[in-house]
Coordinates of C-alpha atoms in Angstrom, one line a residue:
Chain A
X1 CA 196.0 93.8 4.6
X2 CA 195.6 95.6 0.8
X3 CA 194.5 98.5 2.9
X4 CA 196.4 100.8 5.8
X5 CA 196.0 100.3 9.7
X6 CA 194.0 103.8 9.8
X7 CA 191.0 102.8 7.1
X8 CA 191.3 98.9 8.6
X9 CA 190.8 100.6 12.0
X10 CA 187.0 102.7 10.9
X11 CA 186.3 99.1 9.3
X12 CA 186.5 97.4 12.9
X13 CA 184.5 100.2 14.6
X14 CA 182.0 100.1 11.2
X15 CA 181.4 96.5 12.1
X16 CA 180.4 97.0 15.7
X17 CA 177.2 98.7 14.3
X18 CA 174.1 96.3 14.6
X19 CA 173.3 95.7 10.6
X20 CA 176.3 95.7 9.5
X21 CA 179.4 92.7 9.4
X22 CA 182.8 92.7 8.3
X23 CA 182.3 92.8 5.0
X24 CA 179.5 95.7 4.5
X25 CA 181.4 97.8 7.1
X26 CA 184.3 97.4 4.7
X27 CA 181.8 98.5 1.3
X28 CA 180.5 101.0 4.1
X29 CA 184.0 102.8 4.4
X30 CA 184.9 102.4 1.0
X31 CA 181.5 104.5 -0.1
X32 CA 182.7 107.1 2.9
X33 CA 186.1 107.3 1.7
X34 CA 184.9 107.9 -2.0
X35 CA 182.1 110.5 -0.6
X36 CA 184.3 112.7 1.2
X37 CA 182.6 115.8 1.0
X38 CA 179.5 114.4 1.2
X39 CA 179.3 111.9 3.2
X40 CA 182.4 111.1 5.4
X41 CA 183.2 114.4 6.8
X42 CA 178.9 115.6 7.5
X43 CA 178.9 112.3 9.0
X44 CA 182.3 112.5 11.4
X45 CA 180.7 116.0 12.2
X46 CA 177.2 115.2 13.5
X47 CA 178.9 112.3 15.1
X48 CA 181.3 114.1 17.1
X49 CA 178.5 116.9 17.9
X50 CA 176.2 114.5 19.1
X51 CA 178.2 112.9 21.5
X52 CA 178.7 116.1 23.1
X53 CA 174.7 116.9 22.5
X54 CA 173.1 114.1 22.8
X55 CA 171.5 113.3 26.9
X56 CA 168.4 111.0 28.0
X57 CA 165.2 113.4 28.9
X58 CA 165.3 114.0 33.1
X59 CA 161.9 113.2 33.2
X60 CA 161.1 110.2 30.9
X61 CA 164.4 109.1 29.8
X62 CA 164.3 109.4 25.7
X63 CA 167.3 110.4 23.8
X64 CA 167.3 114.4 22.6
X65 CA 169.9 116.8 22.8
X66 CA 168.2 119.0 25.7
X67 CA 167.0 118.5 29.4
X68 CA 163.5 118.0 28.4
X69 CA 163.3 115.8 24.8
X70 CA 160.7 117.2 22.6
X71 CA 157.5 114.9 23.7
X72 CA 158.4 116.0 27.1
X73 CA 158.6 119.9 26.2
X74 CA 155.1 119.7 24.5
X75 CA 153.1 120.6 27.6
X76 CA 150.0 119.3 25.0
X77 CA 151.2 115.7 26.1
X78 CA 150.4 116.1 29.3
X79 CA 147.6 114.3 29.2
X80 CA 147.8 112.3 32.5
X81 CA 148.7 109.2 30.1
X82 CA 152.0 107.5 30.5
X83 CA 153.0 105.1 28.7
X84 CA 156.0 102.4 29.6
X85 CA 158.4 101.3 26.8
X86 CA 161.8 99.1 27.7
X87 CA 163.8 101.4 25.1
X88 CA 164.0 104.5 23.5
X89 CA 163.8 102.4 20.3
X90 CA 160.5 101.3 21.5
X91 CA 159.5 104.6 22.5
X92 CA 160.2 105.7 18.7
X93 CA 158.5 103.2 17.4
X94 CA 154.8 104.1 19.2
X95 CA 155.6 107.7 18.2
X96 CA 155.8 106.3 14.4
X97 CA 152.4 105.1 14.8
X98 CA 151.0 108.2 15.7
X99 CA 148.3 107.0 17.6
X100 CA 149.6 108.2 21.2
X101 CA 149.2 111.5 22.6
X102 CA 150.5 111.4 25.9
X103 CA 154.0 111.0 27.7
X104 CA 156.6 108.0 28.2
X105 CA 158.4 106.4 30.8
X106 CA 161.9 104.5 29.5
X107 CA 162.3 101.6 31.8
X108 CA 165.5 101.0 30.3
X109 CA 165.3 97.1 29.9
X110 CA 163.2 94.4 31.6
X111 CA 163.1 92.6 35.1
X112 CA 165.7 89.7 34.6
X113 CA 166.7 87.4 37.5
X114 CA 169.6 85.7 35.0
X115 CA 171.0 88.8 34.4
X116 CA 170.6 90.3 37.7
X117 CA 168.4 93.0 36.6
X118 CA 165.8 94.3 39.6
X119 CA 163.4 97.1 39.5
X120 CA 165.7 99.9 41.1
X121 CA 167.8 99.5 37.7
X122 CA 164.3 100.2 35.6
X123 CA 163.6 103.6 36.6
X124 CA 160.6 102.0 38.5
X125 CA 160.5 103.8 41.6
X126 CA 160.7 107.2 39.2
X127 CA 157.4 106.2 37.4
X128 CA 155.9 105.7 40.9
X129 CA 157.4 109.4 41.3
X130 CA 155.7 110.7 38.0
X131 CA 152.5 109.2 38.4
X132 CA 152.5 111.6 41.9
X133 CA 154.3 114.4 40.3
X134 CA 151.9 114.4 37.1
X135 CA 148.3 113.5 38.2
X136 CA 148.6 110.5 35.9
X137 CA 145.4 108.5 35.4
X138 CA 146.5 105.6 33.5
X139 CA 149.5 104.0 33.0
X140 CA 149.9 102.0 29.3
X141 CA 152.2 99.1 29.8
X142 CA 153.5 99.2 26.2
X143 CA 156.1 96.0 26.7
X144 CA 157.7 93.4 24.5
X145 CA 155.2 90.0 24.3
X146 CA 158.4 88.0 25.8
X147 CA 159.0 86.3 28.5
X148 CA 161.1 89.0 30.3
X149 CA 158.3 91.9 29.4
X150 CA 155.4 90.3 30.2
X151 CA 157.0 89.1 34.0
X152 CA 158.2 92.8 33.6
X153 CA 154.7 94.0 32.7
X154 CA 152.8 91.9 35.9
X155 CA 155.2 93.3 38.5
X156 CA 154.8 97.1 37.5
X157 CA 150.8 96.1 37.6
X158 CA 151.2 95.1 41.2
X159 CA 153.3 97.4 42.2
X160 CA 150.8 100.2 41.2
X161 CA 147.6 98.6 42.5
X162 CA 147.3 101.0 45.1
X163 CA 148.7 104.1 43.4
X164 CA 145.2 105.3 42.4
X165 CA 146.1 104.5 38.5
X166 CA 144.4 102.6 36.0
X167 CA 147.0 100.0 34.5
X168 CA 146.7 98.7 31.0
X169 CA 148.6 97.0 28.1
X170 CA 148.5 96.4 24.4
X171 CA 146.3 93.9 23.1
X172 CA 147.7 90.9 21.6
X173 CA 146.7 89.4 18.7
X174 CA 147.0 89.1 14.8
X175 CA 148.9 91.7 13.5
X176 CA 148.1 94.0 10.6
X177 CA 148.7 92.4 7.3
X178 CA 148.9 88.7 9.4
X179 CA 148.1 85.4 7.7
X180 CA 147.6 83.0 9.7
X181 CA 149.6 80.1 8.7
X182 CA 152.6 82.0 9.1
X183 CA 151.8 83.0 13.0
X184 CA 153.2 81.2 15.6
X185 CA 150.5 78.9 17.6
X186 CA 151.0 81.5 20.8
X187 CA 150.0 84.5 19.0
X188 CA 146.8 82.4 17.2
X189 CA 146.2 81.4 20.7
X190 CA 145.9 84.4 22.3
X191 CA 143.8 86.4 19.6
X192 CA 141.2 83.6 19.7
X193 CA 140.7 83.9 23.8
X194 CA 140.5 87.6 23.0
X195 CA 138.2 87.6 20.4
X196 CA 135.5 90.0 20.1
X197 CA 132.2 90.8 18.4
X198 CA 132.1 92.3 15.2
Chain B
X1 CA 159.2 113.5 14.9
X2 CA 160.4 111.8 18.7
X3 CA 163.9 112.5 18.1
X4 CA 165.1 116.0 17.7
X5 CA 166.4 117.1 14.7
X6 CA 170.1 116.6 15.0
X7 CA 169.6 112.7 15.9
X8 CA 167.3 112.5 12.9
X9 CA 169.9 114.3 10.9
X10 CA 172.7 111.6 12.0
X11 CA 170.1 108.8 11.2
X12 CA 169.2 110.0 7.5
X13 CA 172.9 110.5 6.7
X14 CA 173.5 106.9 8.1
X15 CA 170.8 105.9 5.9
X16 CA 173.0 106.5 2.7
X17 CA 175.4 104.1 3.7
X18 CA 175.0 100.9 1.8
X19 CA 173.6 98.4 3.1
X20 CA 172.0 100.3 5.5
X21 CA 167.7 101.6 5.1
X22 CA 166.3 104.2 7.2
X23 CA 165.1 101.6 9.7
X24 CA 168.6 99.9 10.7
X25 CA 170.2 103.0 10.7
X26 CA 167.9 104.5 13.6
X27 CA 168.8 101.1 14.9
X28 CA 172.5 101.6 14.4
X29 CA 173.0 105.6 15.6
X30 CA 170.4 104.5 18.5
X31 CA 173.2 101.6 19.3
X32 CA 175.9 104.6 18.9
X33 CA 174.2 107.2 21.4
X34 CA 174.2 104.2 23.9
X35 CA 178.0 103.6 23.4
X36 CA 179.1 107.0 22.9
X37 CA 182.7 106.5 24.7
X38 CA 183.4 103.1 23.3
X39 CA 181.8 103.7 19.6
X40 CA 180.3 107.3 19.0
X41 CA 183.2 109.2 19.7
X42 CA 186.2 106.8 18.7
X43 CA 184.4 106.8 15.1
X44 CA 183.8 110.2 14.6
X45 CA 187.5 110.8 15.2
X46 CA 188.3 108.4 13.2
X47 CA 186.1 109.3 10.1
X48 CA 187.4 113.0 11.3
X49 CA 191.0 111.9 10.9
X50 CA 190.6 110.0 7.1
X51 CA 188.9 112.6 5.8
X52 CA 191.8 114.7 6.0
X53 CA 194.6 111.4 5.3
X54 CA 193.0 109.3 2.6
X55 CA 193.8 109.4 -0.7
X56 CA 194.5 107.9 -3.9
X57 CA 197.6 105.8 -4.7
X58 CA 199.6 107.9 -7.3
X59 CA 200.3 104.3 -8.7
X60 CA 197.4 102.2 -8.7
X61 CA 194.3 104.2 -7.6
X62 CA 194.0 102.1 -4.6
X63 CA 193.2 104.3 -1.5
X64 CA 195.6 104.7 1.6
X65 CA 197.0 107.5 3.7
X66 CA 200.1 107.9 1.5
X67 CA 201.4 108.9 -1.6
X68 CA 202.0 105.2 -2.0
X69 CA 199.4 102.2 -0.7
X70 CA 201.1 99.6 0.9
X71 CA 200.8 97.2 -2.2
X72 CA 203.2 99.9 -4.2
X73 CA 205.4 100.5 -1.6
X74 CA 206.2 97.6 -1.0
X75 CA 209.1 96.9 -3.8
X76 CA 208.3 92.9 -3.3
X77 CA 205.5 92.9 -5.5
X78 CA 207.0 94.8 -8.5
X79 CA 207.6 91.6 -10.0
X80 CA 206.3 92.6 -13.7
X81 CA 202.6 91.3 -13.4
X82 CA 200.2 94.2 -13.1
X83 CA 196.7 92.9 -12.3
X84 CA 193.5 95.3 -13.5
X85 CA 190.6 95.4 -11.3
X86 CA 187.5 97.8 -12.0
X87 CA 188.0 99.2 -8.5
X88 CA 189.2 98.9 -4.7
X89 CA 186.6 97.3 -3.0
X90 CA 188.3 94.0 -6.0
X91 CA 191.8 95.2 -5.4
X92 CA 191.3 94.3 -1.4
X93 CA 188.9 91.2 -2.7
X94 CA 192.0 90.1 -4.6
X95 CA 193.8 90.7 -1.5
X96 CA 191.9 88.7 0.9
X97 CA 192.6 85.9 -1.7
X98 CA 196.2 86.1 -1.4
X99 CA 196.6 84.4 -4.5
X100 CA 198.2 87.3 -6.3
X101 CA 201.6 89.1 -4.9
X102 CA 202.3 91.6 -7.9
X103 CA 200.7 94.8 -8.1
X104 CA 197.3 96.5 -8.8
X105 CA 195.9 99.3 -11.2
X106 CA 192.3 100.3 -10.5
X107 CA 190.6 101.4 -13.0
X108 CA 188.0 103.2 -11.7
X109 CA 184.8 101.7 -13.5
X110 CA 183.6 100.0 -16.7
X111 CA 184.1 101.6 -20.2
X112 CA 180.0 102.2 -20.6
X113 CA 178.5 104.1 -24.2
X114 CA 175.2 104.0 -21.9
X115 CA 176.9 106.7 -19.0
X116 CA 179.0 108.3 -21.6
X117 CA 182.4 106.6 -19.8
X118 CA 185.2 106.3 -22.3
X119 CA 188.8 104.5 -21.9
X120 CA 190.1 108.0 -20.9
X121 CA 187.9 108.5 -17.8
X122 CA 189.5 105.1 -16.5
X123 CA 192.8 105.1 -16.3
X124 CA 193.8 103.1 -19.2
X125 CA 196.2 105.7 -21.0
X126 CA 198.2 105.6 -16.9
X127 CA 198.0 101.7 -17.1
X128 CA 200.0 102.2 -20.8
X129 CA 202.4 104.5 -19.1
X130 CA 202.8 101.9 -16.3
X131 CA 203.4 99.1 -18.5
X132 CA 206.2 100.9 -20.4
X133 CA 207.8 102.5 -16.9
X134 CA 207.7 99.0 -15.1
X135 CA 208.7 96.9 -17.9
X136 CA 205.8 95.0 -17.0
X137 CA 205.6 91.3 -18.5
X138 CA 202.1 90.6 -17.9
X139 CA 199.0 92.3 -17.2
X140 CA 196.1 90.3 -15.6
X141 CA 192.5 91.7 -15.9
X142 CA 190.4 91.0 -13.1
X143 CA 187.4 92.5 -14.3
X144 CA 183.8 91.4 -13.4
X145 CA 182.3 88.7 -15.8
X146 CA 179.8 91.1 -16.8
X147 CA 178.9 92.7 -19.9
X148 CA 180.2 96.1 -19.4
X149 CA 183.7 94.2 -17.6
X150 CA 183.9 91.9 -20.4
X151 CA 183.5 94.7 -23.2
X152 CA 186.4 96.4 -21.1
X153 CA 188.4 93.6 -20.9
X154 CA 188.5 92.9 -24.5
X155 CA 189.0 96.6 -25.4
X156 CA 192.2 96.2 -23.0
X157 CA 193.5 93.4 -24.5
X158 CA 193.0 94.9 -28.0
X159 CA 194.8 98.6 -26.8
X160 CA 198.1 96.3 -25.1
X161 CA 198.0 94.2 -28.6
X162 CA 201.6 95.7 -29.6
X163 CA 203.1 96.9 -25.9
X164 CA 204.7 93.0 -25.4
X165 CA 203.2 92.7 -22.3
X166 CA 201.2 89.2 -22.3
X167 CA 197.7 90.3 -21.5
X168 CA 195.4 87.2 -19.3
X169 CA 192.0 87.1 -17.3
X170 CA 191.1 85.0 -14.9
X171 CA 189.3 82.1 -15.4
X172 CA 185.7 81.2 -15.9
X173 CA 184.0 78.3 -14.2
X174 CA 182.2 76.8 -11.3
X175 CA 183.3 78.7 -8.2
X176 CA 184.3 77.1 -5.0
X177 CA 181.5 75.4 -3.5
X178 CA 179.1 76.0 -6.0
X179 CA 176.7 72.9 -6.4
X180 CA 175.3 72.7 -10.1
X181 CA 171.8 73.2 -10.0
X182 CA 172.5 76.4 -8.3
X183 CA 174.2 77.8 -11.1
X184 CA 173.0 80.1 -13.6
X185 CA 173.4 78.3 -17.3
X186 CA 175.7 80.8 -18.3
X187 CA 178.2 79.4 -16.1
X188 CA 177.8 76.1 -16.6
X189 CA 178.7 76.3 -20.0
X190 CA 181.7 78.5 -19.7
X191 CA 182.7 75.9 -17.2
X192 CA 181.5 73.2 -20.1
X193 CA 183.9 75.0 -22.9
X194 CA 186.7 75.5 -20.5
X195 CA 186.6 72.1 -19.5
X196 CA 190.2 70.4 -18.3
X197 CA 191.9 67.0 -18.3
X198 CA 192.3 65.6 -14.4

């Protein structure tokens, strides 16, 4: 190895990161190691802060570094919407858009009967909770269009059907910017059963 | 902004990383926050801890975390063949290679009128010094076959003219694997000039 056990050692952890392989972990370190200043040590330190910072929200289960994460906080929010996301990722993703105003729920994955994953390790039983707690009037069932989310998606439907709730989900169909000979027959499928006038 | 401002201010120094855009490096300090024992922490201390040890090679200008990398320490390779690469991300290339068991000097860029970098900013008068200190016998330029590591190349081998040191490169041609009608032209005809008896 051209370079020492210590630097070969931040390469290995580099290329645990998803993105990143062997070899751009190791053009990663090498633009750390000649950014010192700049990059490596700001970097090592909001690092090592986080970790000690860093907690899922109590009540909907986003990453922040306090109690309450900031959409929870925002008392505007509260809006009796909630909308279900598997991950945080997801959750960052709607917020990107912009176009929701209420609160979120973190499920923290999807029902999965391979992998042994039933609905007391979704934070089900705590949406049931907040819907109570909050007043909610509908709950947005923002879930993947797989398999696992869609299965995921039905069950959290039934499971509220008494909870005096209105359920609902994305719509499916051609995405923005979508040509249509490079969708997949499902997705063309699905948009033409739920067309609409124009 | 869903995340607070900390998070986003790990995720935009991420960003700067190469290889990395602002959208795989949400994905990538998300990833972290999730492993904070097995990743988060373990590679803050770690970029912590090189901060502080790295540095050059007093030698070659290849990094380590002592006075001398493990290439120049290791008296093995002072066998009088000193091979010039622009810098250490193609010293550890040439490593990986194995091919070569002499040592390194890094020059530390391209000689370039357009940025204003002259022979002095790079090392060359130390590779001079080397040469005479070593008694080196031959000094193999590894430079990029580009224009700028060409130009530097020939301006080398012009400068070690009178040190009686036999000054190489490395060969031009078809790389490993390379299927024709994938190359660029340039290459083929280097490989067309430099053509061999088998």
């Amino acid at each position: 190895m051209p370079a020492p056990a210590d630097i070969e050692a931040l390469i290995a952890l580099m290329a645990r990161l998803p993105g990143l392989g062997p070899r751009s972990a190791r053009r990663a370190v090498l633009h750390l190691l000649k950014k010192r200043n700049l990059l490596l040590l700001p970097l090592a330190d909001a690092m090592r802060d986080l970790a000690e910072t860093a907690r899922e929200c109590v009540v909907c289960g986003n990453l922040g570094t306090a109690d309450l994460c900031p959409v929870c906080a925002d008392e505007r929010r509260r809006n009796g919407q909630i909308c279900v996301v598997e991950d945080v990722e997801d959750l960052w993703a709607m917020e990107r858009s912009g176009a929701f105003r209420g609160r979120y729920h973190v499920l923290g994955g999807t029902l999965s009967a391979l992998d042994g994953v039933g609905p007391e390790d979704l934070r089900i039983p705590r949406l049931e909770e907040r819907i109570a707690e909050e007043g909610a009037t509908e709950v947005i069932l923002a879930l993947g269009a797989t398999v696992n989310g869609q299965m995921t998606a039905h069950y959290i439907a039934d499971r509220l059907a008494g909870a005096g709730v209105q359920v609902t989900t994305l719509a499916q169909g051609v995405p923005m910017g979508g040509e249509l000979d490079h969708l997949d027959e499902g997705t063309i499928g699905t948009a033409l059963r739920a067309r609409r006038a124009i």
